[in-house]
Amino acid sequence: MPISALIRRGFLTLLLIAGLAVTPTTAPLVAQSSDNARYAAIVVDAESGEVLFARHADSRRYPASITKVMTLYLTFEALSEGKVQLDDVLTVSPRAASQPPSKLGLAAGQTITLDNAMRATAVRSANDMAVAIAEHVGGSEARFAARMTLKAQELGMSQTRYVNANGLPDARQLTSARDLAILARAVMRDYPQYYRYFGLHDWAYEGREYRNTNGLLRGGVGYDGMKTGYTNASGYNLAASAVRDGRRLITIVLGGRSTASRNQHVAALMDTGFEVERARASGQTIQVAQTFFEARGFGIGPDSSGPVEYAAVAGEDDGETDPGPSPLASGGVAYASLPASPPPPARVTPAPSERTVAGRPADVTAILNGGTAEPARAAPPRAAAPPAREPARPAAGRWSVQVGAFRDEAVARDWLTEVNRRFRTQFAAAERSVQNASGWHRSRFTGMTEQAARSACAALAERRVTCMVVRPE
C-alpha cells in the first residue's frame, strides 16, 4: 500500500478514536475543533471603524493570498511617491517564475508591465507576479517582506508578520481578522485611486480571460472589492467590502470550509451588518451590534444555528492552490497550533496616518466614489451594555458532562469557554475542567448533580453539540 494511503488511514483512525472519546453515535468533536481553530470573522464599519461583529477576531490565523493586499498596498505607496510607474517593465526572475500555482506562468526572462502584474495579482491571485512586484519595488522579496511587516506595525496590525509577498504557506506568516480589517480600511483611506484593482471582475491578457477569484463581485449587491485566499492551513479566506445605502462595510472571514460556504457566510454577515445600519438610520437604538448578530444565529460554531462553516483539509478549488500539505499539522490532528493572542481591543485601531477633519475620520465611501474627504457624521455616544449577572450557584454534585477530547490543551480550554458561553444556563452551577488522560485533553463541566448533567447534555444534543454524561469515579 502506498505511504500516502497509510498516512491517510492513520489520520482517519485518529479522528475515529477522538470521536469515541466522546460518544460513538455522533460526529467526532476533534474534527469540529480542528475546523474551529481556523475560523475567525469580523464586520467593520469602514468609515467609523466600529466593530459590528467579531468572533476570534484577534486570534492568529494564516492569511494565505490575502497577503497580496499588503503587497499591493506597498506598491500603491511606491506609485504615489513616484518611485515606480504603472508602465514600468518587470523582468520575471527565476525565483518569481518558480512559484507554484496559482500563477500567470511567465517564464524567467519574460517581461510584463507593473500595471498588468498588479492586475494578475488582484484578479488571478498570481503568486509569480506578487514576487515579481516585490522584487521590483523592494529589490528582493525578503527585503520587501520586511517592509510589509514594518508597515503592518505602523498601521496598528499587532498580530501580523509577513515573510513572503504572496501568502504561500509559512509557519511564521500570521495575521488576524481584525488586522486584515485594519489593512482593508487603510487601502481605501490612503490609496482610494488604486482600490479599483481589488474590484476588477475579470482581466484579459495575451488573448486569455481571467475571472476574479472573488465570486461575490459578480452578485450585483454592492460588493466592489478585496481579496480571497486559500491554503490547507488557512482554509478558505475572504476579505470583502460592499456599499449599500451610502454605507460601506468590511467583512473578513477566515477558515471557511469551501468557496461556496465561505461566500455564503460572508454574505450573511454582510447582510446582517447592513440591517444594523438600516435599523440605526431608522431611529432604532442598537447599542451593541454584536447582540444583533447573535440574535440572527451567528453563534460559536458547530453548535450554532447560524451559517458558520469551517475549514477542511480538502475542499473545492478557489483558484488559489496550496502546493502541498501544511508543514504545521502535528500529531495527526487536522489543525495547526497557533500562537496565543491577547484579548481583543474595543474597535479597529486607525493608522497613525489616518486622515481626519476636525478630529473625525474621513468619509471613506465618498472618497472611493470619487468625492472629497468630507468628515463623517459623528455617531451619538452609545452607552455600554450592562455587565451580565452571574446566576447563583446551587450545591455542587459529583457528575460531569464531557463536551470534547483534544490533543491540544489550548483548543480544549477554548472549546469549554465557547460551550459555556452558549449554554450558560445549563452550566451555571458547574466548574470548567480540562483533564489530561493518555495525551488527550478532556473538556468537562464538573461538580454537577446527575439530573443537571443529564439535562445539560440533552440541551446540547438538541443543538447538535456532542456531549457525554460522566458518572462519579
Short mmCIF file of C-alpha atoms in Angstrom, two decimals:
data_model
loop_
_atom_site.label_atom_id
_atom_site.label_comp_id
_atom_site.label_asym_id
_atom_site.label_seq_id
_atom_site.Cartn_x
_atom_site.Cartn_y
_atom_site.Cartn_z
CA MET A 1 0.00 0.00 0.00
CA PRO A 2 1.41 3.49 -0.88
CA ILE A 3 2.81 5.55 2.00
CA SER A 4 0.29 8.36 1.32
CA ALA A 5 -2.58 5.91 1.74
CA LEU A 6 -1.15 4.69 5.06
CA ILE A 7 -0.85 8.28 6.28
CA ARG A 8 -4.45 9.00 5.35
CA ARG A 9 -5.60 5.80 7.05
CA GLY A 10 -3.68 6.74 10.21
CA PHE A 11 -5.22 10.23 10.17
CA LEU A 12 -8.74 8.86 9.86
CA THR A 13 -8.04 6.40 12.66
CA LEU A 14 -7.03 9.24 14.97
CA LEU A 15 -10.23 11.12 14.18
CA LEU A 16 -12.28 7.98 14.90
CA ILE A 17 -10.55 7.48 18.25
CA ALA A 18 -11.23 11.15 19.10
CA GLY A 19 -14.90 10.68 18.36
CA LEU A 20 -15.15 7.56 20.51
CA ALA A 21 -13.63 9.51 23.40
CA VAL A 22 -16.91 11.42 23.50
CA THR A 23 -19.63 9.23 22.03
CA PRO A 24 -19.76 6.64 19.25
CA THR A 25 -23.07 7.87 17.86
CA THR A 26 -22.14 11.37 16.68
CA ALA A 27 -19.54 13.09 14.55
CA PRO A 28 -16.12 13.34 16.26
CA LEU A 29 -15.69 16.64 18.05
CA VAL A 30 -11.98 16.72 17.23
CA ALA A 31 -12.95 17.37 13.61
CA GLN A 32 -15.13 20.26 14.76
CA SER A 33 -12.37 21.68 16.93
CA SER A 34 -9.84 21.49 14.11
CA ASP A 35 -12.21 23.48 11.92
CA ASN A 36 -12.93 25.92 14.75
CA ALA A 37 -9.19 26.51 15.18
CA ARG A 38 -9.11 28.11 11.72
CA TYR A 39 -12.28 30.19 11.85
CA ALA A 40 -12.34 33.91 12.56
CA ALA A 41 -14.60 36.71 11.41
CA ILE A 42 -15.19 40.43 11.82
CA VAL A 43 -17.59 43.02 10.39
CA VAL A 44 -16.48 46.66 10.49
CA ASP A 45 -18.00 49.97 9.50
CA ALA A 46 -15.41 51.28 7.04
CA GLU A 47 -15.89 54.93 7.93
CA SER A 48 -16.12 54.91 11.71
CA GLY A 49 -14.09 51.77 12.37
CA GLU A 50 -16.82 50.45 14.66
CA VAL A 51 -16.73 46.68 15.02
CA LEU A 52 -20.26 45.42 14.46
CA PHE A 53 -19.42 41.73 14.89
CA ALA A 54 -16.33 39.78 15.91
CA ARG A 55 -15.57 36.14 16.54
CA HIS A 56 -11.98 35.06 17.27
CA ALA A 57 -11.05 38.36 15.62
CA ASP A 58 -7.71 38.69 17.44
CA SER A 59 -6.68 35.05 17.21
CA ARG A 60 -3.69 34.49 14.96
CA ARG A 61 -4.53 32.91 11.63
CA TYR A 62 -2.80 32.22 8.31
CA PRO A 63 -3.62 34.93 5.73
CA ALA A 64 -2.96 32.86 2.57
CA SER A 65 -3.39 35.05 -0.53
CA ILE A 66 -4.99 37.92 1.38
CA THR A 67 -1.29 38.64 1.94
CA LYS A 68 -1.37 40.18 -1.53
CA VAL A 69 -3.46 43.09 -0.20
CA MET A 70 -0.39 44.29 1.70
CA THR A 71 1.82 43.57 -1.33
CA LEU A 72 -0.35 45.87 -3.41
CA TYR A 73 -0.68 48.43 -0.60
CA LEU A 74 3.11 48.93 -0.63
CA THR A 75 3.00 49.09 -4.43
CA PHE A 76 0.32 51.80 -4.24
CA GLU A 77 2.58 53.65 -1.80
CA ALA A 78 5.54 53.44 -4.19
CA LEU A 79 3.35 54.65 -7.07
CA SER A 80 2.06 57.61 -5.07
CA GLU A 81 5.61 58.58 -4.13
CA GLY A 82 6.80 58.37 -7.74
CA LYS A 83 9.26 55.55 -7.04
CA VAL A 84 7.65 53.31 -9.67
CA GLN A 85 5.29 53.85 -12.60
CA LEU A 86 2.39 51.80 -13.92
CA ASP A 87 4.17 51.35 -17.26
CA ASP A 88 7.40 50.09 -15.67
CA VAL A 89 8.53 46.87 -17.37
CA LEU A 90 9.25 44.00 -14.96
CA THR A 91 11.54 41.15 -16.00
CA VAL A 92 10.42 37.90 -14.41
CA SER A 93 13.22 36.41 -12.29
CA PRO A 94 13.89 32.67 -11.95
CA ARG A 95 12.61 32.90 -8.37
CA ALA A 96 9.35 34.51 -9.43
CA ALA A 97 8.87 32.07 -12.30
CA SER A 98 9.39 29.09 -9.97
CA GLN A 99 6.47 29.98 -7.68
CA PRO A 100 3.74 27.31 -7.51
CA PRO A 101 0.19 27.98 -8.71
CA SER A 102 -1.92 29.93 -8.79
CA LYS A 103 0.29 31.84 -11.24
CA LEU A 104 0.32 33.69 -14.54
CA GLY A 105 3.01 31.33 -15.79
CA LEU A 106 5.54 33.64 -17.43
CA ALA A 107 8.98 32.09 -17.88
CA ALA A 108 12.13 33.58 -16.40
CA GLY A 109 13.31 36.43 -18.60
CA GLN A 110 9.87 37.34 -19.91
CA THR A 111 8.55 40.82 -19.25
CA ILE A 112 5.27 42.38 -18.08
CA THR A 113 4.23 45.90 -17.13
CA LEU A 114 3.71 46.74 -13.48
CA ASP A 115 0.06 47.53 -14.22
CA ASN A 116 -0.58 44.07 -15.66
CA ALA A 117 1.39 42.40 -12.87
CA MET A 118 -0.85 44.17 -10.36
CA ARG A 119 -3.95 43.08 -12.23
CA ALA A 120 -2.70 39.49 -12.30
CA THR A 121 -2.07 39.65 -8.57
CA ALA A 122 -5.51 41.07 -7.75
CA VAL A 123 -7.61 39.06 -10.22
CA ARG A 124 -5.71 35.81 -10.79
CA SER A 125 -4.03 35.85 -7.37
CA ALA A 126 -0.82 35.10 -9.25
CA ASN A 127 1.94 34.04 -6.89
CA ASP A 128 4.64 34.61 -9.51
CA MET A 129 3.52 38.16 -10.19
CA ALA A 130 3.39 39.02 -6.48
CA VAL A 131 7.05 38.03 -6.20
CA ALA A 132 7.92 39.94 -9.37
CA ILE A 133 6.29 43.06 -7.93
CA ALA A 134 8.07 42.60 -4.59
CA GLU A 135 11.43 42.34 -6.34
CA HIS A 136 10.71 45.39 -8.48
CA VAL A 137 9.51 47.60 -5.64
CA GLY A 138 11.72 46.29 -2.83
CA GLY A 139 14.83 45.00 -4.56
CA SER A 140 14.25 41.47 -3.24
CA GLU A 141 11.30 39.56 -1.85
CA ALA A 142 12.97 39.23 1.57
CA ARG A 143 13.56 42.97 1.82
CA PHE A 144 10.03 43.68 0.62
CA ALA A 145 8.53 41.24 3.17
CA ALA A 146 10.41 43.02 5.95
CA ARG A 147 8.86 46.27 4.77
CA MET A 148 5.45 44.59 4.76
CA THR A 149 5.85 43.72 8.44
CA LEU A 150 7.04 47.21 9.32
CA LYS A 151 4.07 48.72 7.50
CA ALA A 152 1.72 46.35 9.34
CA GLN A 153 3.14 47.59 12.65
CA GLU A 154 2.76 51.20 11.53
CA LEU A 155 -0.89 50.60 10.65
CA GLY A 156 -1.58 49.02 14.03
CA MET A 157 -1.76 45.40 12.84
CA SER A 158 -0.44 43.97 16.08
CA GLN A 159 -0.90 40.26 15.25
CA THR A 160 0.66 40.35 11.78
CA ARG A 161 4.01 39.24 10.44
CA TYR A 162 4.99 38.69 6.81
CA VAL A 163 7.82 36.61 5.36
CA ASN A 164 6.72 36.42 1.72
CA ALA A 165 4.76 38.53 -0.73
CA ASN A 166 2.20 36.01 -1.99
CA GLY A 167 0.89 34.15 1.08
CA LEU A 168 2.21 30.69 0.28
CA PRO A 169 2.43 28.51 3.44
CA ASP A 170 4.96 29.54 6.06
CA ALA A 171 4.57 28.95 9.81
CA ARG A 172 5.86 32.45 10.56
CA GLN A 173 3.37 34.33 8.37
CA LEU A 174 0.45 35.24 10.62
CA THR A 175 -2.34 37.75 10.91
CA SER A 176 -5.80 38.16 12.45
CA ALA A 177 -9.24 39.07 11.16
CA ARG A 178 -9.05 42.42 12.97
CA ASP A 179 -5.67 43.18 11.44
CA LEU A 180 -6.98 42.45 7.95
CA ALA A 181 -9.88 44.82 8.57
CA ILE A 182 -7.36 47.49 9.56
CA LEU A 183 -5.46 46.86 6.32
CA ALA A 184 -8.64 46.99 4.22
CA ARG A 185 -9.54 50.37 5.73
CA ALA A 186 -6.00 51.61 5.14
CA VAL A 187 -6.14 50.74 1.42
CA MET A 188 -9.43 52.60 0.99
CA ARG A 189 -8.34 55.56 3.08
CA ASP A 190 -4.77 56.04 1.85
CA TYR A 191 -4.97 54.99 -1.82
CA PRO A 192 -8.60 55.23 -2.99
CA GLN A 193 -7.36 55.91 -6.52
CA TYR A 194 -5.97 52.35 -6.66
CA TYR A 195 -8.68 50.48 -4.77
CA ARG A 196 -10.26 49.62 -8.14
CA TYR A 197 -7.65 46.88 -8.65
CA PHE A 198 -9.38 44.83 -5.97
CA GLY A 199 -12.75 45.18 -7.70
CA LEU A 200 -11.84 44.01 -11.21
CA HIS A 201 -14.33 41.33 -12.25
CA ASP A 202 -12.05 39.99 -14.95
CA TRP A 203 -8.88 40.78 -16.84
CA ALA A 204 -7.69 39.94 -20.36
CA TYR A 205 -4.03 39.24 -21.02
CA GLU A 206 -2.30 37.79 -24.08
CA GLY A 207 -5.58 36.59 -25.54
CA ARG A 208 -6.81 34.90 -22.37
CA GLU A 209 -9.59 35.96 -19.99
CA TYR A 210 -9.11 35.67 -16.24
CA ARG A 211 -12.02 35.92 -13.78
CA ASN A 212 -11.63 37.27 -10.27
CA THR A 213 -11.44 34.57 -7.59
CA ASN A 214 -13.91 36.64 -5.53
CA GLY A 215 -17.26 35.44 -6.82
CA LEU A 216 -19.21 37.97 -4.72
CA LEU A 217 -18.11 40.76 -7.06
CA ARG A 218 -20.50 39.42 -9.69
CA GLY A 219 -23.51 39.32 -7.36
CA GLY A 220 -24.73 42.85 -8.04
CA VAL A 221 -25.48 43.70 -4.39
CA GLY A 222 -22.83 46.30 -3.69
CA TYR A 223 -19.65 44.22 -3.44
CA ASP A 224 -16.82 46.15 -5.04
CA GLY A 225 -13.54 44.62 -3.95
CA MET A 226 -10.86 42.98 -1.80
CA LYS A 227 -9.28 39.53 -1.86
CA THR A 228 -9.64 35.78 -1.48
CA GLY A 229 -7.13 33.28 -0.09
CA TYR A 230 -6.69 29.55 0.41
CA THR A 231 -4.14 27.09 1.76
CA ASN A 232 -4.61 23.83 3.64
CA ALA A 233 -3.51 25.54 6.85
CA SER A 234 -5.75 28.59 6.48
CA GLY A 235 -8.91 27.21 4.94
CA TYR A 236 -10.91 29.44 2.61
CA ASN A 237 -10.42 33.13 3.42
CA LEU A 238 -12.10 36.25 2.11
CA ALA A 239 -11.79 39.96 2.77
CA ALA A 240 -14.81 41.69 1.22
CA SER A 241 -16.23 45.20 1.09
CA ALA A 242 -19.63 46.41 -0.04
CA VAL A 243 -21.62 49.64 -0.20
CA ARG A 244 -25.39 49.91 0.31
CA ASP A 245 -27.47 52.99 1.03
CA GLY A 246 -24.32 55.10 1.17
CA ARG A 247 -22.71 53.00 3.91
CA ARG A 248 -19.63 50.82 3.45
CA LEU A 249 -18.88 47.68 5.44
CA ILE A 250 -15.83 45.45 5.51
CA THR A 251 -16.23 41.77 6.33
CA ILE A 252 -13.38 39.34 6.93
CA VAL A 253 -13.97 35.59 7.16
CA LEU A 254 -11.08 33.20 7.67
CA GLY A 255 -11.16 29.40 7.73
CA GLY A 256 -14.15 28.62 5.52
CA ARG A 257 -14.84 25.01 4.53
CA SER A 258 -15.24 25.79 0.83
CA THR A 259 -15.53 28.69 -1.57
CA ALA A 260 -19.31 28.43 -1.59
CA SER A 261 -19.85 28.15 2.18
CA ARG A 262 -17.33 30.93 2.85
CA ASN A 263 -19.08 33.22 0.38
CA GLN A 264 -22.47 32.40 1.92
CA HIS A 265 -21.16 33.21 5.38
CA VAL A 266 -19.62 36.50 4.25
CA ALA A 267 -22.88 37.43 2.54
CA ALA A 268 -24.93 36.57 5.64
CA LEU A 269 -22.65 38.61 7.90
CA MET A 270 -22.68 41.50 5.45
CA ASP A 271 -26.47 41.41 5.14
CA THR A 272 -26.84 41.48 8.92
CA GLY A 273 -24.36 44.33 9.21
CA PHE A 274 -26.34 46.43 6.75
CA GLU A 275 -29.50 45.51 8.63
CA VAL A 276 -27.92 47.02 11.75
CA GLU A 277 -27.05 50.16 9.80
CA ARG A 278 -30.59 50.48 8.42
CA ALA A 279 -32.13 49.93 11.85
CA ARG A 280 -29.96 52.66 13.34
CA ALA A 281 -30.77 55.00 10.47
CA SER A 282 -34.48 54.50 11.16
CA GLY A 283 -34.00 55.55 14.78
CA GLN A 284 -33.71 52.18 16.50
CA THR A 285 -31.27 52.04 19.39
CA ILE A 286 -28.76 49.24 18.91
CA GLN A 287 -26.04 49.93 21.42
CA VAL A 288 -24.10 46.69 20.98
CA ALA A 289 -24.31 45.45 17.40
CA GLN A 290 -22.80 42.09 18.35
CA THR A 291 -26.04 41.15 20.12
CA PHE A 292 -27.95 41.82 16.92
CA PHE A 293 -25.75 39.30 15.09
CA GLU A 294 -26.14 36.79 17.92
CA ALA A 295 -29.90 37.09 17.65
CA ARG A 296 -29.59 36.20 13.97
CA GLY A 297 -27.87 32.91 14.85
CA PHE A 298 -24.22 33.82 14.44
CA GLY A 299 -23.07 31.75 17.40
CA ILE A 300 -19.91 29.96 18.31
CA GLY A 301 -19.63 27.45 15.51
CA PRO A 302 -20.65 23.81 15.09
CA ASP A 303 -23.38 24.10 17.73
CA SER A 304 -24.78 27.31 16.33
CA SER A 305 -27.87 27.65 14.21
CA GLY A 306 -26.01 30.23 12.16
CA PRO A 307 -24.44 29.57 8.77
CA VAL A 308 -20.86 29.21 10.03
CA GLU A 309 -18.91 26.51 8.24
CA TYR A 310 -15.32 25.72 8.98
CA ALA A 311 -12.16 24.78 7.18
CA ALA A 312 -11.43 21.28 5.99
CA VAL A 313 -8.17 19.69 4.86
CA ALA A 314 -9.64 19.24 1.39
CA GLY A 315 -12.27 21.24 -0.45
CA GLU A 316 -13.21 22.79 -3.75
CA ASP A 317 -10.62 24.89 -5.51
CA ASP A 318 -10.73 28.64 -5.05
CA GLY A 319 -8.42 29.35 -7.93
CA GLU A 320 -5.58 29.57 -5.41
CA THR A 321 -3.60 26.41 -4.90
CA ASP A 322 -1.75 25.14 -1.88
CA PRO A 323 1.35 23.35 -3.22
CA GLY A 324 1.24 20.63 -0.59
CA PRO A 325 0.38 19.59 2.94
CA SER A 326 0.83 22.20 5.59
CA PRO A 327 4.10 21.78 7.49
CA LEU A 328 2.22 22.85 10.61
CA ALA A 329 -0.03 19.85 11.15
CA SER A 330 1.14 17.69 14.02
CA GLY A 331 0.03 14.66 15.92
CA GLY A 332 -2.29 13.55 13.14
CA VAL A 333 -4.87 16.20 14.00
CA ALA A 334 -6.11 18.41 11.18
CA TYR A 335 -5.27 21.75 12.69
CA ALA A 336 -2.18 23.85 13.14
CA SER A 337 -1.26 25.04 16.61
CA LEU A 338 -1.35 28.82 16.52
CA PRO A 339 0.28 31.22 18.97
CA ALA A 340 -1.86 32.61 21.75
CA SER A 341 -3.44 36.01 21.22
CA PRO A 342 -4.14 38.93 23.57
CA PRO A 343 -7.71 39.98 24.43
CA PRO A 344 -9.43 42.00 21.68
CA PRO A 345 -9.48 45.80 21.72
CA ALA A 346 -12.82 47.57 21.53
CA ARG A 347 -12.54 48.65 17.89
CA VAL A 348 -10.31 48.60 14.84
CA THR A 349 -7.39 50.90 15.58
CA PRO A 350 -6.87 53.53 12.85
CA ALA A 351 -3.44 54.00 11.35
CA PRO A 352 -1.30 56.90 12.59
CA SER A 353 -1.60 58.37 9.08
CA GLU A 354 -5.42 58.30 9.08
CA ARG A 355 -6.78 61.48 7.58
CA THR A 356 -9.21 63.35 9.82
CA VAL A 357 -11.26 66.51 9.59
CA ALA A 358 -11.96 68.27 12.88
CA GLY A 359 -10.83 65.14 14.68
CA ARG A 360 -13.27 62.87 12.83
CA PRO A 361 -12.48 60.14 10.27
CA ALA A 362 -12.78 60.94 6.58
CA ASP A 363 -15.80 59.64 4.68
CA VAL A 364 -14.23 56.56 3.06
CA THR A 365 -17.24 55.76 0.91
CA ALA A 366 -17.31 59.26 -0.53
CA ILE A 367 -13.59 59.11 -1.32
CA LEU A 368 -13.90 55.76 -3.11
CA ASN A 369 -16.90 57.04 -5.07
CA GLY A 370 -14.84 59.97 -6.34
CA GLY A 371 -15.93 62.57 -3.79
CA THR A 372 -13.95 64.60 -1.33
CA ALA A 373 -12.81 63.64 2.11
CA GLU A 374 -15.67 65.29 3.95
CA PRO A 375 -15.93 64.41 7.62
CA ALA A 376 -18.15 61.50 8.51
CA ARG A 377 -21.05 62.38 10.73
CA ALA A 378 -20.23 61.59 14.29
CA ALA A 379 -22.48 58.92 15.73
CA PRO A 380 -24.12 59.75 19.05
CA PRO A 381 -22.40 58.16 22.03
CA ARG A 382 -23.75 54.75 22.90
CA ALA A 383 -23.97 53.54 26.43
CA ALA A 384 -22.05 50.42 27.27
CA ALA A 385 -24.07 47.26 27.75
CA PRO A 386 -24.62 46.39 31.41
CA PRO A 387 -22.47 43.50 32.63
CA ALA A 388 -24.15 40.13 32.68
CA ARG A 389 -25.12 38.94 36.13
CA GLU A 390 -23.79 35.59 37.21
CA PRO A 391 -26.60 33.33 38.42
CA ALA A 392 -26.45 31.95 41.92
CA ARG A 393 -24.87 28.53 42.13
CA PRO A 394 -26.70 25.68 43.85
CA ALA A 395 -24.91 22.99 45.77
CA ALA A 396 -22.43 21.06 43.63
CA GLY A 397 -22.65 17.36 42.78
CA ARG A 398 -20.15 14.80 41.54
CA TRP A 399 -21.37 14.21 38.00
CA SER A 400 -19.73 15.70 34.88
CA VAL A 401 -20.51 16.48 31.27
CA GLN A 402 -17.73 15.93 28.75
CA VAL A 403 -18.00 18.02 25.60
CA GLY A 404 -14.82 17.01 23.80
CA ALA A 405 -11.39 15.39 23.82
CA PHE A 406 -8.47 17.12 22.12
CA ARG A 407 -4.76 16.72 21.53
CA ASP A 408 -4.19 20.45 22.10
CA GLU A 409 -4.90 21.74 25.63
CA ALA A 410 -5.46 25.29 24.41
CA VAL A 411 -8.13 24.12 22.00
CA ALA A 412 -9.78 22.13 24.80
CA ARG A 413 -9.94 25.22 27.02
CA ASP A 414 -11.19 27.43 24.21
CA TRP A 415 -13.95 24.95 23.44
CA LEU A 416 -15.01 24.87 27.08
CA THR A 417 -15.25 28.65 27.10
CA GLU A 418 -17.30 28.67 23.91
CA VAL A 419 -19.73 25.98 25.08
CA ASN A 420 -20.11 27.72 28.44
CA ARG A 421 -20.91 31.00 26.71
CA ARG A 422 -23.53 29.38 24.51
CA PHE A 423 -25.09 27.24 27.26
CA ARG A 424 -24.54 29.48 30.26
CA THR A 425 -27.83 28.50 31.90
CA GLN A 426 -27.17 24.75 31.72
CA PHE A 427 -23.71 25.07 33.27
CA ALA A 428 -24.33 27.89 35.76
CA ALA A 429 -23.56 25.62 38.72
CA ALA A 430 -20.66 23.74 37.08
CA GLU A 431 -16.92 24.15 37.17
CA ARG A 432 -14.86 24.02 33.97
CA SER A 433 -12.04 21.49 33.89
CA VAL A 434 -9.57 20.18 31.31
CA GLN A 435 -8.34 16.73 32.34
CA ASN A 436 -5.32 15.08 30.75
CA ALA A 437 -5.57 11.34 30.10
CA SER A 438 -3.18 9.43 27.83
CA GLY A 439 -2.35 12.51 25.77
CA TRP A 440 -5.98 13.60 25.34
CA HIS A 441 -7.28 16.78 26.96
CA ARG A 442 -10.88 16.20 28.02
CA SER A 443 -13.12 19.25 28.17
CA ARG A 444 -15.53 18.75 31.08
CA PHE A 445 -18.06 20.59 33.18
CA THR A 446 -17.77 19.12 36.67
CA GLY A 447 -19.47 19.34 40.07
CA MET A 448 -22.97 18.70 38.74
CA THR A 449 -25.87 16.63 40.04
CA GLU A 450 -26.97 13.69 37.91
CA GLN A 451 -30.19 15.43 36.93
CA ALA A 452 -28.37 18.64 35.98
CA ALA A 453 -25.74 16.76 33.96
CA ARG A 454 -28.32 14.75 32.00
CA SER A 455 -30.48 17.82 31.43
CA ALA A 456 -27.49 19.86 30.19
CA CYS A 457 -26.34 17.11 27.83
CA ALA A 458 -29.85 16.82 26.44
CA ALA A 459 -29.89 20.58 25.76
CA LEU A 460 -26.57 20.31 23.93
CA ALA A 461 -27.77 17.33 21.91
CA GLU A 462 -30.79 19.32 20.74
CA ARG A 463 -28.35 21.84 19.23
CA ARG A 464 -26.21 19.06 17.70
CA VAL A 465 -23.36 19.57 20.14
CA THR A 466 -21.61 16.35 21.09
CA CYS A 467 -21.52 15.55 24.81
CA MET A 468 -21.34 12.68 27.26
CA VAL A 469 -22.58 12.36 30.86
CA VAL A 470 -19.78 11.08 33.13
CA ARG A 471 -20.64 9.21 36.34
CA PRO A 472 -18.75 9.88 39.60
CA GLU A 473 -15.49 7.97 39.68
#
